[in-house]
XYZ file of C-alpha atoms in Angstrom:
588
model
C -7.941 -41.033 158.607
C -9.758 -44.087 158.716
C -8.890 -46.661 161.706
C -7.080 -50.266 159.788
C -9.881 -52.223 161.894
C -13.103 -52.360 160.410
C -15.420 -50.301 162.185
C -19.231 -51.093 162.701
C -21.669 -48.597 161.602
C -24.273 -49.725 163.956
C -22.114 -49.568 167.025
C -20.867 -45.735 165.752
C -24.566 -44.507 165.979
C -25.233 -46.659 169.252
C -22.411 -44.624 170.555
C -24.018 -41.603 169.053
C -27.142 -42.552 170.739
C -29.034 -41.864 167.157
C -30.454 -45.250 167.361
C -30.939 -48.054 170.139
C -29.823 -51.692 170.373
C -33.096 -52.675 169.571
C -33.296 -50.787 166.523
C -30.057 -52.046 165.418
C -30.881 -55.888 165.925
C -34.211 -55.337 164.017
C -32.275 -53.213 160.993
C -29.716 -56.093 160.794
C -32.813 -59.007 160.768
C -34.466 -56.926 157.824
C -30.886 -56.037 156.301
C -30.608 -59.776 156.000
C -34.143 -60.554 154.244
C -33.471 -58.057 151.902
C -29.669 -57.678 151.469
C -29.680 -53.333 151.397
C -27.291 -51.500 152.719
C -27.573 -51.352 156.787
C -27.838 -47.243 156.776
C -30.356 -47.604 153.957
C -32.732 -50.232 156.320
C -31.886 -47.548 159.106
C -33.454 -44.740 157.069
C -36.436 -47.210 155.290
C -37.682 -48.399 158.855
C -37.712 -45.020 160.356
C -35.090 -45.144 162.743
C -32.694 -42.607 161.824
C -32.566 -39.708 158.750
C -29.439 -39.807 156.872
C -28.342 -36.293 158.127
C -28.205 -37.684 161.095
C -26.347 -40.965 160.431
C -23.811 -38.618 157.998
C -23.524 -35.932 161.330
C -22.743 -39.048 163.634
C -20.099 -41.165 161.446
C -18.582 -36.927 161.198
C -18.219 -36.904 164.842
C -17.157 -40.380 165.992
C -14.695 -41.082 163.188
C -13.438 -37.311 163.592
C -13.913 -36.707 159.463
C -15.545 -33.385 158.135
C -18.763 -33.582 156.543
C -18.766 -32.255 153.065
C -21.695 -31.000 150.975
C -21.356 -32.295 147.258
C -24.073 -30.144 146.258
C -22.082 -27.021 146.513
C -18.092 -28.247 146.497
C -15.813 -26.967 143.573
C -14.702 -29.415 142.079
C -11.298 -29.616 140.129
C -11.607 -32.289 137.455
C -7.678 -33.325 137.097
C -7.671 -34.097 141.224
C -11.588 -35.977 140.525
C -9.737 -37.936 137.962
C -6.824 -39.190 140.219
C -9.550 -42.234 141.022
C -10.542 -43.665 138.168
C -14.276 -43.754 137.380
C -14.769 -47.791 137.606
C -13.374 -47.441 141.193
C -15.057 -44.560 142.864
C -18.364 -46.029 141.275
C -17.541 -49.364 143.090
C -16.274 -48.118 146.155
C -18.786 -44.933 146.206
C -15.510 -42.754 146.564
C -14.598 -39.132 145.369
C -11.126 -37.122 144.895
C -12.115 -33.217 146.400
C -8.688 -31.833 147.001
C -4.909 -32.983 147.280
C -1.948 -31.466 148.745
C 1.156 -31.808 150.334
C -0.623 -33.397 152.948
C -2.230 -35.442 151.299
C -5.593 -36.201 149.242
C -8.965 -35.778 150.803
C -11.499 -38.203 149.590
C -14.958 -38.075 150.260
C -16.713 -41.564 150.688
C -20.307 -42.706 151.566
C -19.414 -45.100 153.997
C -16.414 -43.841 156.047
C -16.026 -47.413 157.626
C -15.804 -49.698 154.391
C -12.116 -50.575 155.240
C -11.732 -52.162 151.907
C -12.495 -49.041 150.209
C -10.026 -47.719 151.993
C -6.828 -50.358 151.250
C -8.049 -50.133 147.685
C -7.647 -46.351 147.606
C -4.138 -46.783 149.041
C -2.796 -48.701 146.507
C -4.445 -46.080 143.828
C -2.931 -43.156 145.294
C -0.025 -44.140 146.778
C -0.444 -41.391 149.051
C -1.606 -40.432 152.323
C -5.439 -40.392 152.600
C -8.009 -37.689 154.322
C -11.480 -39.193 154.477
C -14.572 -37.237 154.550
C -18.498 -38.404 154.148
C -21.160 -37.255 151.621
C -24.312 -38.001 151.011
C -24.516 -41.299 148.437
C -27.440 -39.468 146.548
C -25.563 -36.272 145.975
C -22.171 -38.416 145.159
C -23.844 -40.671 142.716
C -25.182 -37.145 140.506
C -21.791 -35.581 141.075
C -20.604 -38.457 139.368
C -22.282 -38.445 136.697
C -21.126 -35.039 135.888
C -17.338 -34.851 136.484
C -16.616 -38.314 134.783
C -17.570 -36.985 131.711
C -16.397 -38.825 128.487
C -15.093 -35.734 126.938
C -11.439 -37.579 127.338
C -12.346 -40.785 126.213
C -14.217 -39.711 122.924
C -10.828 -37.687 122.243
C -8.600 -40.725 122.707
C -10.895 -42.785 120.394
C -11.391 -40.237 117.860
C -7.248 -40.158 118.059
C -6.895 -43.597 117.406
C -9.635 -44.142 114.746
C -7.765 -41.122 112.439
C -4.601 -43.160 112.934
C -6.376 -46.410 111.265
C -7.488 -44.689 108.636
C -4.424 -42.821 108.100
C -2.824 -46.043 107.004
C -4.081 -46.217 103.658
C -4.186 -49.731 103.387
C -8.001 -50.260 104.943
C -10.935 -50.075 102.920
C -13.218 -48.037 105.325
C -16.426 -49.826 104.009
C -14.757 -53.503 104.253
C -14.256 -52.586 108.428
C -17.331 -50.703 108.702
C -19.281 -53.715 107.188
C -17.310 -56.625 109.035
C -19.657 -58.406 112.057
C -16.529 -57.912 114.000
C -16.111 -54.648 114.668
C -16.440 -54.452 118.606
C -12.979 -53.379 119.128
C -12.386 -50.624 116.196
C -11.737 -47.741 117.120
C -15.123 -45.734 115.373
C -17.486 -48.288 117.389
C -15.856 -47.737 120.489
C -15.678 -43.584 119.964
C -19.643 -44.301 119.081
C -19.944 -46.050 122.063
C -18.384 -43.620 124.623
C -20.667 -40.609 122.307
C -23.725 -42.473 123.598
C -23.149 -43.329 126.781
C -21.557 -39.244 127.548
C -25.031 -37.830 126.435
C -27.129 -40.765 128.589
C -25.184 -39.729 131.177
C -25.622 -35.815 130.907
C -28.810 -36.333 129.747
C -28.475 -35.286 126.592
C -31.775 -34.845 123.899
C -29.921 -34.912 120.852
C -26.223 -35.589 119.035
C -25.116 -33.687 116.583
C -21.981 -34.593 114.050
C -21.190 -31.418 112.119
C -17.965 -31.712 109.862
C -16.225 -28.462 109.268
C -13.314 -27.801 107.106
C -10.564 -28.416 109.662
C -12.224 -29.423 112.777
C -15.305 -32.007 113.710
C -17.722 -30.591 115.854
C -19.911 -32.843 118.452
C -22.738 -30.893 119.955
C -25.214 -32.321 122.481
C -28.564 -30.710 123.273
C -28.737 -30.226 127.308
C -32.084 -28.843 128.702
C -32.810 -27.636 125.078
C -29.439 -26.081 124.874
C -26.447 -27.162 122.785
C -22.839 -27.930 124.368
C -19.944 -28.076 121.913
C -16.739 -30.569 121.899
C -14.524 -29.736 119.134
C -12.089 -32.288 117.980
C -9.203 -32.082 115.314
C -9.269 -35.361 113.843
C -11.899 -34.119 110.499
C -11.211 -37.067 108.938
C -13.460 -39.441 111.294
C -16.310 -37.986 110.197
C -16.805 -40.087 107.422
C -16.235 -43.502 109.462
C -18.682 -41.973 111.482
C -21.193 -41.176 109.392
C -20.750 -44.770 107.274
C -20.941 -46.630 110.741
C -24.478 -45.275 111.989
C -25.800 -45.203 108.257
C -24.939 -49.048 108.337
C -26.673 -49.540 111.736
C -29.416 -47.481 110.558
C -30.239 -49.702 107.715
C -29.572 -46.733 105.126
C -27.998 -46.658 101.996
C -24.634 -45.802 102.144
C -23.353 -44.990 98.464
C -25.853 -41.998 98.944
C -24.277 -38.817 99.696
C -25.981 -36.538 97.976
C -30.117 -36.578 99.197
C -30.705 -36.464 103.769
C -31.866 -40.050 104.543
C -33.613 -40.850 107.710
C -33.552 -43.921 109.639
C -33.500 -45.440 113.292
C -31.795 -48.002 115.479
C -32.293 -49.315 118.914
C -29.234 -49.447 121.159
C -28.725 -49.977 125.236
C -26.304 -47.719 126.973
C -25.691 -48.081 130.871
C -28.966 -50.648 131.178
C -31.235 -47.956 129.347
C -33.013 -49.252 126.159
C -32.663 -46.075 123.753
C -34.341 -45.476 120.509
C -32.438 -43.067 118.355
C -33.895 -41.322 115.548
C -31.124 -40.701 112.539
C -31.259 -37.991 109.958
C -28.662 -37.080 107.674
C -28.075 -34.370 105.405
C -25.530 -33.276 102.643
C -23.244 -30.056 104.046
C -19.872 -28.635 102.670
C -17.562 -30.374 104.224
C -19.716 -33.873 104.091
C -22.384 -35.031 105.667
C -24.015 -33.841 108.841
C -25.865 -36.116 111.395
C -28.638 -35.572 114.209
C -29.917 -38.180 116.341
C -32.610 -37.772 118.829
C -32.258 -40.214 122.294
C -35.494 -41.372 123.326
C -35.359 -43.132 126.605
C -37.584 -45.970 126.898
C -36.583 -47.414 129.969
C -38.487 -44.976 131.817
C -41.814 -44.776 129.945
C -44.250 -42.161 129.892
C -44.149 -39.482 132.444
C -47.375 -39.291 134.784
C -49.648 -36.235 133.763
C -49.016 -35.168 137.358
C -45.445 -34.893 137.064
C -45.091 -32.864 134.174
C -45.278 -29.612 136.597
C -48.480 -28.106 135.835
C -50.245 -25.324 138.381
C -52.681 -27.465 140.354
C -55.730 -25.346 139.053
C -54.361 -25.940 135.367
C -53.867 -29.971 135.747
C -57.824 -30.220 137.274
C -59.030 -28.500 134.363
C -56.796 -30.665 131.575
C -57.695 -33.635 132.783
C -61.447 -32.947 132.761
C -61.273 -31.743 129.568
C -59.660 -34.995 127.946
C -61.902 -37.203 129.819
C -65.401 -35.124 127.738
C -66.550 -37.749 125.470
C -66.187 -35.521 122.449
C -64.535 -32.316 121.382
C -60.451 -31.300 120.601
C -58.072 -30.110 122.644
C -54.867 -29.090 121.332
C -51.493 -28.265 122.856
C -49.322 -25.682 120.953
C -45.910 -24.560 120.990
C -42.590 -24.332 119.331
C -40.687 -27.373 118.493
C -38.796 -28.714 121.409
C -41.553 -27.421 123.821
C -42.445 -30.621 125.432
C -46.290 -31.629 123.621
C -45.331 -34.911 122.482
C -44.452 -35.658 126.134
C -47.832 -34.533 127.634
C -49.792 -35.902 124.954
C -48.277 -38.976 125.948
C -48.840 -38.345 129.166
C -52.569 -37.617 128.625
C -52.747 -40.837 126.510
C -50.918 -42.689 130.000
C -53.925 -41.613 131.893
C -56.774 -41.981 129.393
C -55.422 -45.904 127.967
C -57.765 -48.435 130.016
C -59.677 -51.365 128.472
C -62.539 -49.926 127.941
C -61.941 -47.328 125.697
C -60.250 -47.713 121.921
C -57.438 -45.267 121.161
C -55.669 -44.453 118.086
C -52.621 -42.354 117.204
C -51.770 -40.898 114.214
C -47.887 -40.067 114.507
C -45.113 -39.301 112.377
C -42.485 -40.519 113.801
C -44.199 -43.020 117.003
C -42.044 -42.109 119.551
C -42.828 -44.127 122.033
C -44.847 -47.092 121.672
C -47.396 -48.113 124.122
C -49.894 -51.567 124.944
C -53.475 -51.307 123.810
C -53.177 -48.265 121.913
C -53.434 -48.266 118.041
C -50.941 -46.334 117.220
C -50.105 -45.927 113.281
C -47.164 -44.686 111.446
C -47.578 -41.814 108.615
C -45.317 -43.007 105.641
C -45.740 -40.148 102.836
C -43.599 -41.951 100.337
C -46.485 -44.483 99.783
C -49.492 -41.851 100.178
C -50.182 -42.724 104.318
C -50.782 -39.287 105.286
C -52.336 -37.862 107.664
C -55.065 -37.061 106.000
C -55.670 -40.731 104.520
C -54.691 -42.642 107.801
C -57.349 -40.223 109.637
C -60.306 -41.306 106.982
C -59.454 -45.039 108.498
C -58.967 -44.597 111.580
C -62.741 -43.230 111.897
C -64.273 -46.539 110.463
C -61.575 -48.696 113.301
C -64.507 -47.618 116.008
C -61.917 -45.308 118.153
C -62.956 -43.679 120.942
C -59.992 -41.431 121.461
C -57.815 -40.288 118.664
C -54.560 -38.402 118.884
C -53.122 -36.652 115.348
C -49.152 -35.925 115.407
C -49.689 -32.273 113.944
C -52.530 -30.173 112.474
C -50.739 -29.729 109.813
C -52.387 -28.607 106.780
C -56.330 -28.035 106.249
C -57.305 -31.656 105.099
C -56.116 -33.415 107.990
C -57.192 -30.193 110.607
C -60.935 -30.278 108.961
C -61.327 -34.051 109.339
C -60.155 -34.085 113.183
C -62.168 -30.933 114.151
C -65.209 -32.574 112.052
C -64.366 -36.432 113.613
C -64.471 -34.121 117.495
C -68.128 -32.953 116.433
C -69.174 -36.523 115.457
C -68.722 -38.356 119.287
C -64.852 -38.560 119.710
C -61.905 -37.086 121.385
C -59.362 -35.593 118.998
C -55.654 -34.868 120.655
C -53.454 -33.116 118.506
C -50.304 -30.766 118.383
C -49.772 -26.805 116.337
C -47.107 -25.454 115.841
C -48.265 -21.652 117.353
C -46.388 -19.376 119.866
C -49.162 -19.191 122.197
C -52.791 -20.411 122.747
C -54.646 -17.161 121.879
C -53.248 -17.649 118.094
C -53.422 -20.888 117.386
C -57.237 -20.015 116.456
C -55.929 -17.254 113.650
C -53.557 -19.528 112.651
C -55.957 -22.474 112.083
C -58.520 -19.748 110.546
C -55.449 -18.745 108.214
C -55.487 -22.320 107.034
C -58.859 -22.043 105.495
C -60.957 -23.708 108.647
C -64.369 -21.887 109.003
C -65.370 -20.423 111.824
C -68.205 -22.707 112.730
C -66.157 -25.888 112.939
C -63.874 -24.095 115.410
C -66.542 -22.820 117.029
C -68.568 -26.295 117.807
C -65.469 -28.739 118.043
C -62.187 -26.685 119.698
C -63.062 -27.555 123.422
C -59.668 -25.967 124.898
C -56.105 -24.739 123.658
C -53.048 -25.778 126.208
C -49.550 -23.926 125.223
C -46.678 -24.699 126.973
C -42.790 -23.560 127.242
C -40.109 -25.476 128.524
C -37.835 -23.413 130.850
C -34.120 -24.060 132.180
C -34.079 -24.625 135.877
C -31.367 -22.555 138.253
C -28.895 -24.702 139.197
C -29.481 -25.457 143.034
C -26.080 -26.006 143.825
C -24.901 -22.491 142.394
C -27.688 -20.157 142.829
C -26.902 -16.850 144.310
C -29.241 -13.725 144.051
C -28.094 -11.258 140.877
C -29.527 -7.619 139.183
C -31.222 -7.419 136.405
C -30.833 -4.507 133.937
C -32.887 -1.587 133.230
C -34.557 -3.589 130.556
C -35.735 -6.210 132.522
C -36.570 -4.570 135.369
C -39.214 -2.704 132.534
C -41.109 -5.443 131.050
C -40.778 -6.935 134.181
C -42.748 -4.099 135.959
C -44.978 -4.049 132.524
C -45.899 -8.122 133.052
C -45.555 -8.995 136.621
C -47.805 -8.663 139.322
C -45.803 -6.678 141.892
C -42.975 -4.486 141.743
C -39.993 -6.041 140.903
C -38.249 -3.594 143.211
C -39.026 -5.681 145.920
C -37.994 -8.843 144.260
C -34.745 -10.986 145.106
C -33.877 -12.363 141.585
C -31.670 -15.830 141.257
C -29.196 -16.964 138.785
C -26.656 -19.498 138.853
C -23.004 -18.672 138.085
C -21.692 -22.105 136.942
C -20.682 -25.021 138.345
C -19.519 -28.766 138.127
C -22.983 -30.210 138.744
C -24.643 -27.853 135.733
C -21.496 -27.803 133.347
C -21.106 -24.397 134.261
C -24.407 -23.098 132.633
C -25.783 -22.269 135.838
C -28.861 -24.350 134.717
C -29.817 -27.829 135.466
C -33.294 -29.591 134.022
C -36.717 -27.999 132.963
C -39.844 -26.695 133.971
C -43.332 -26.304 131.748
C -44.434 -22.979 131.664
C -48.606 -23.627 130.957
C -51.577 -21.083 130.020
C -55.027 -22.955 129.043
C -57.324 -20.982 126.921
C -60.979 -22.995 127.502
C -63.482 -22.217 125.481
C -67.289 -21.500 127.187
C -69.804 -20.142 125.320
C -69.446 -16.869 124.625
C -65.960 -17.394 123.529
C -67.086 -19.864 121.264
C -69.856 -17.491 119.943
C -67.756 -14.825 119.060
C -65.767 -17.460 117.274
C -68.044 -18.548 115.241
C -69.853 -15.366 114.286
C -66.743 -13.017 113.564
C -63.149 -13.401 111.886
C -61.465 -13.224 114.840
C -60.597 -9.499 115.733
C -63.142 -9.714 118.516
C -62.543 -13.447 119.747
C -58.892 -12.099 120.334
C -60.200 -9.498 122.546
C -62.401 -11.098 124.459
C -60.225 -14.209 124.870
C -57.524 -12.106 126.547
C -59.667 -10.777 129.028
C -61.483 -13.894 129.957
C -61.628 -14.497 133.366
C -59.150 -16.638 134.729
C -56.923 -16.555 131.963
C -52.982 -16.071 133.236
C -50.459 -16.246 130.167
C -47.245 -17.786 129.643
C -45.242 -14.493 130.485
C -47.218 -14.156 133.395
C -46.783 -17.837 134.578
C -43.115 -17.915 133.515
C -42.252 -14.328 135.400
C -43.507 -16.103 138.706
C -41.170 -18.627 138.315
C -38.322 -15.879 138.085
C -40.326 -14.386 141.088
C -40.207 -17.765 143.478
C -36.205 -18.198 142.187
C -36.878 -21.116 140.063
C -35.797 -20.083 137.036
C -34.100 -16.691 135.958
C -35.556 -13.141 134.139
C -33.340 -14.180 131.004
C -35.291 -17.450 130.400
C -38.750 -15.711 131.209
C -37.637 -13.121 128.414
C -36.251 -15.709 126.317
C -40.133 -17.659 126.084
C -41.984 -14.225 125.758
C -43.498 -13.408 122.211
C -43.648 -9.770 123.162
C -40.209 -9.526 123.847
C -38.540 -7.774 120.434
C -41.741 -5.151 120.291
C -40.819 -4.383 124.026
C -37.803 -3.890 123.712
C -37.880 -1.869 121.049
C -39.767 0.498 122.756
C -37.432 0.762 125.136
C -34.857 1.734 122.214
C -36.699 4.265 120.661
C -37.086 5.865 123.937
C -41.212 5.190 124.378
C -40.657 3.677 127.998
C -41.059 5.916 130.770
C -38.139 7.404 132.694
C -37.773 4.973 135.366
C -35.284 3.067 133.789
C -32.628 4.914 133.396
C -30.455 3.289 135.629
C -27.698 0.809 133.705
C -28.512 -2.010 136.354
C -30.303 -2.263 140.038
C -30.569 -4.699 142.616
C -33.286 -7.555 141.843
């Protein structure tokens, strides 16, 4: 328990002997200029780590130390502070009993914190200390607004249950900040900001209304009774959206702009006739962060050197494939980041502009008027651009004039929609491109896969089956007998997927001239083979199996990216594989 006198930080590590008096008196000079936190100036000048400030506050005060990272955390005690306070006071609930509750806090000594919490609990109070970085994430997870949208969606089907309202009347009315649907809107935005949520999804069933939010490409479901808010719902965000709503028959697309917890969001609307009414989507694009650097995006080092000399040529395309979802608007953008300086003219072809960006040109396909691709890119040439970036190759018009606008002095950046570099040439030779233009203008092909990271704060080793351990053995460079495989068995911090965030899988097919050659002289069968064997070449499999290898990610998501996967394990079925896997399950 904390002492009722206000203890001193700086005299607690003084005593500790982590820091002198000298250090101290300078700390508090600069803590006074600048107004942080004294153990934050501590750690910022040098003087102590915060280990060792958390160890020493544990030792004087007489309070365990407790690691956030890997606590279990039971969300009814979390909940007996409510979230305004603990954010305020940095505080956390970890476990009550008859005892008592024990509370973690970041600063053990803030006696305030400490009356405040009294008057909360009404209880005797345990104190421990945690690290503030690992408190503020944990936070973010366990105050989820799961509760909250319940309650709201509770008291909106009560309103309308009245019968006397006319739903478009209150939907329409300036002052709305206190109904019920914009305040369940509200707390939908700010629980997928916090969780970090892609996309929203409002899917009405016939009894229930399902909210599903895309996390790390993967879609987490809150079911709620009240069906009958779906139509409030879906009248509120057309309104906002600027669409027409006496249309319920044709999916309508629009956008808004809103700011949840100080982050300016763009959402992207799309609705779309179902069964049971009308079903909406909207994808969150943060643009309080801006564009991530190229270096950031997680590429191999030897990858990264090559990319970035290849956008910097002062002709030729390079195009980044993958699935949807993959990630290639995001290091297009990030290409863009590093290429926009004054002296060189860029223009973007885009449908939708995601994010927009100073200096750069960038131009909005609208195909209800005729601005397609196609026509914007016949423009764009005669605007003087240096660089240009297409969307998507997505039909022969608009892939013949960028490969033929690379050949005639610029840079073309564009997007396909291909499973992996080595057939995004068949599939652009599918579309009718000849050979030659290929040939002279396709500089290099980047895929990329986005993979779930392990949760670090429940990773344990695991086995993999007899199945994996196969096209493991098949596709990895070692034997995967003598691999320790990870996997994370759920927790707080990941929502209890075991996952938590992403990592780009990369391979980089670069064409040099006999590649090129055999493009443009054969129909592809050989420019497949010799492409797979070129040297350097490591594919996404490969790349993505290391990652298992080094514990970043696990053998499910490796399989999950592969394109081979179904033939493999197929195989496997119809008993081609060889008989070392005839074991149910081994150690990884």
């Amino acid at each position: 328990m904390i002492p009722r006198k206000k203890v001193r930080i700086g005299d607690l590590l003084i005593q500790g002997k982590v820091i002198s008096q000298a250090q101290l008196e300078q700390a508090l000079t600069d803590q006074k200029k600048t107004g942080r936190k004294l153990g934050q100036v501590l750690i910022d000048n040098g003087f102590a780590t915060e280990d060792s400030i958390l160890k020493t506050l544990s030792e004087q005060l007489k309070i365990p130390y407790v690691d956030l990272l890997h606590y279990k955390f039971n969300p009814d005690i979390v909940r007996l502070i409510p979230e305004i306070q603990a954010r305020r006071f940095r505080i956390i609930a970890l476990s009550s009993d008859t005892s008592g509750v024990l509370v973690g806090m970041a600063d053990p000594t803030n006696i305030f914190a400490y009356d405040e919490l009294s008057n909360i609990l009404n209880r005797p109070i345990r104190m421990a200390v945690v690290k503030e970085r690992d408190l503020l994430q944990t936070m973010d997870t366990v105050y989820r607004k799961t509760d909250v949208i319940t309650e709201f969606a509770g008291e909106l089907s009560d309103e309308l249950s009245k019968g006397d309202i006319s739903l478009e009347q209150l939907m329409a009315t300036a002052d709305v900040a206190d109904a019920p649907v914009v305040r369940l809107l509200q707390s939908l935005f700010e629980d997928a900001i916090q969780i970090g949520s892609s996309d929203i999804h409002i899917e009405p069933d016939e009894k229930v209304l399902r909210i599903r939010q895309r996390v790390d490409g993967v879609l987490q479901e809150h079911i709620m009774n009240e069906v009958r808010i779906a139509p409030a719902l879906v009248l509120r965000l057309k309104l906002i959206s600027g669409l027409d709503i006496s249309e319920k028959r044709l999916p309508q697309d629009g956008r808004f702009s809103i700011i949840v917890n100080n982050k300016h969001i763009d959402v992207r609307l799309s609705t779309m006739p179902v069964a049971y009414g009308e079903s909406v989507v909207m994808r969150l694009l943060d643009q309080t962060g801006g564009m991530i650097d190229l270096e950031k995006l997680g590429m191999p080092e030897n990858i990264l050197t090559r990319v970035k000399a290849l956008i910097t040529r002062p002709h030729g395309m390079v195009l980044v494939t993958g699935p949807t979802g993959s990630g290639k608007t995001t290091t297009l953008y990030s290409a863009l980041k590093l290429l926009n300086v004054p002296e060189v003219k860029i223009i973007t072809v885009e449908d939708p502009v995601e994010y927009k960006i100073s200096r750069i040109n960038q131009v909005q396909v609208n195909t209800d008027i005729g601005l397609t691709f196609a026509r914007v890119l016949r423009s764009v040439l005669r605007q003087d651009p240096d660089i240009v970036l297409i969307g998507e190759m997505r039909d022969e018009e608009t892939s013949e004039i960028g490969l033929r606008a690379a050949m005639t002095g610029h840079m073309v950046l564009s997007t396909l929609h291909t499973n992996d570099a080595i057939s995004t040439v068949n599939r652009l030779l599918d579309m009718g491109i000849k050979n030659y233009l290929l040939a002279s203008a396709l500089h290099a092909i980047l895929a990329q896969r986005l993979v779930r990271r392990i949760c670090r704060s429940c990773i344990q080793p695991t086995e993999i089956t007899s199945r994996q351990l196969a096209w493991v053995t098949t596709h990895g460079t070692q034997s995967a007998q003598n691999v320790q495989f990870q996997k994370g068995i759920g927790c707080p911090h990941c929502s209890y997927s075991g996952y938590s965030g992403r990592i780009g899988v990369y391979e980089l097919l670069e064409f040099d001239q006999k590649l090129s050659d055999a493009l443009a002289h054969d129909d592809g069968t050989s420019f497949t083979r010799l492409a797979r064997n070129i040297p350097g070449f490591i594919s996404l499999e490969t790349v993505a199996l290391q990652d298992a290898i080094n514990g970043i990610t696990t053998v499910d998501e490796v399989l999950r990216i592969s394109a081979d996967v179904e033939a493999f394990t197929e195989e496997i079925v119809t008993g081609k594989e060889t008989s070392d896997t005839h074991s149910d399950s081994i150690p990884g």
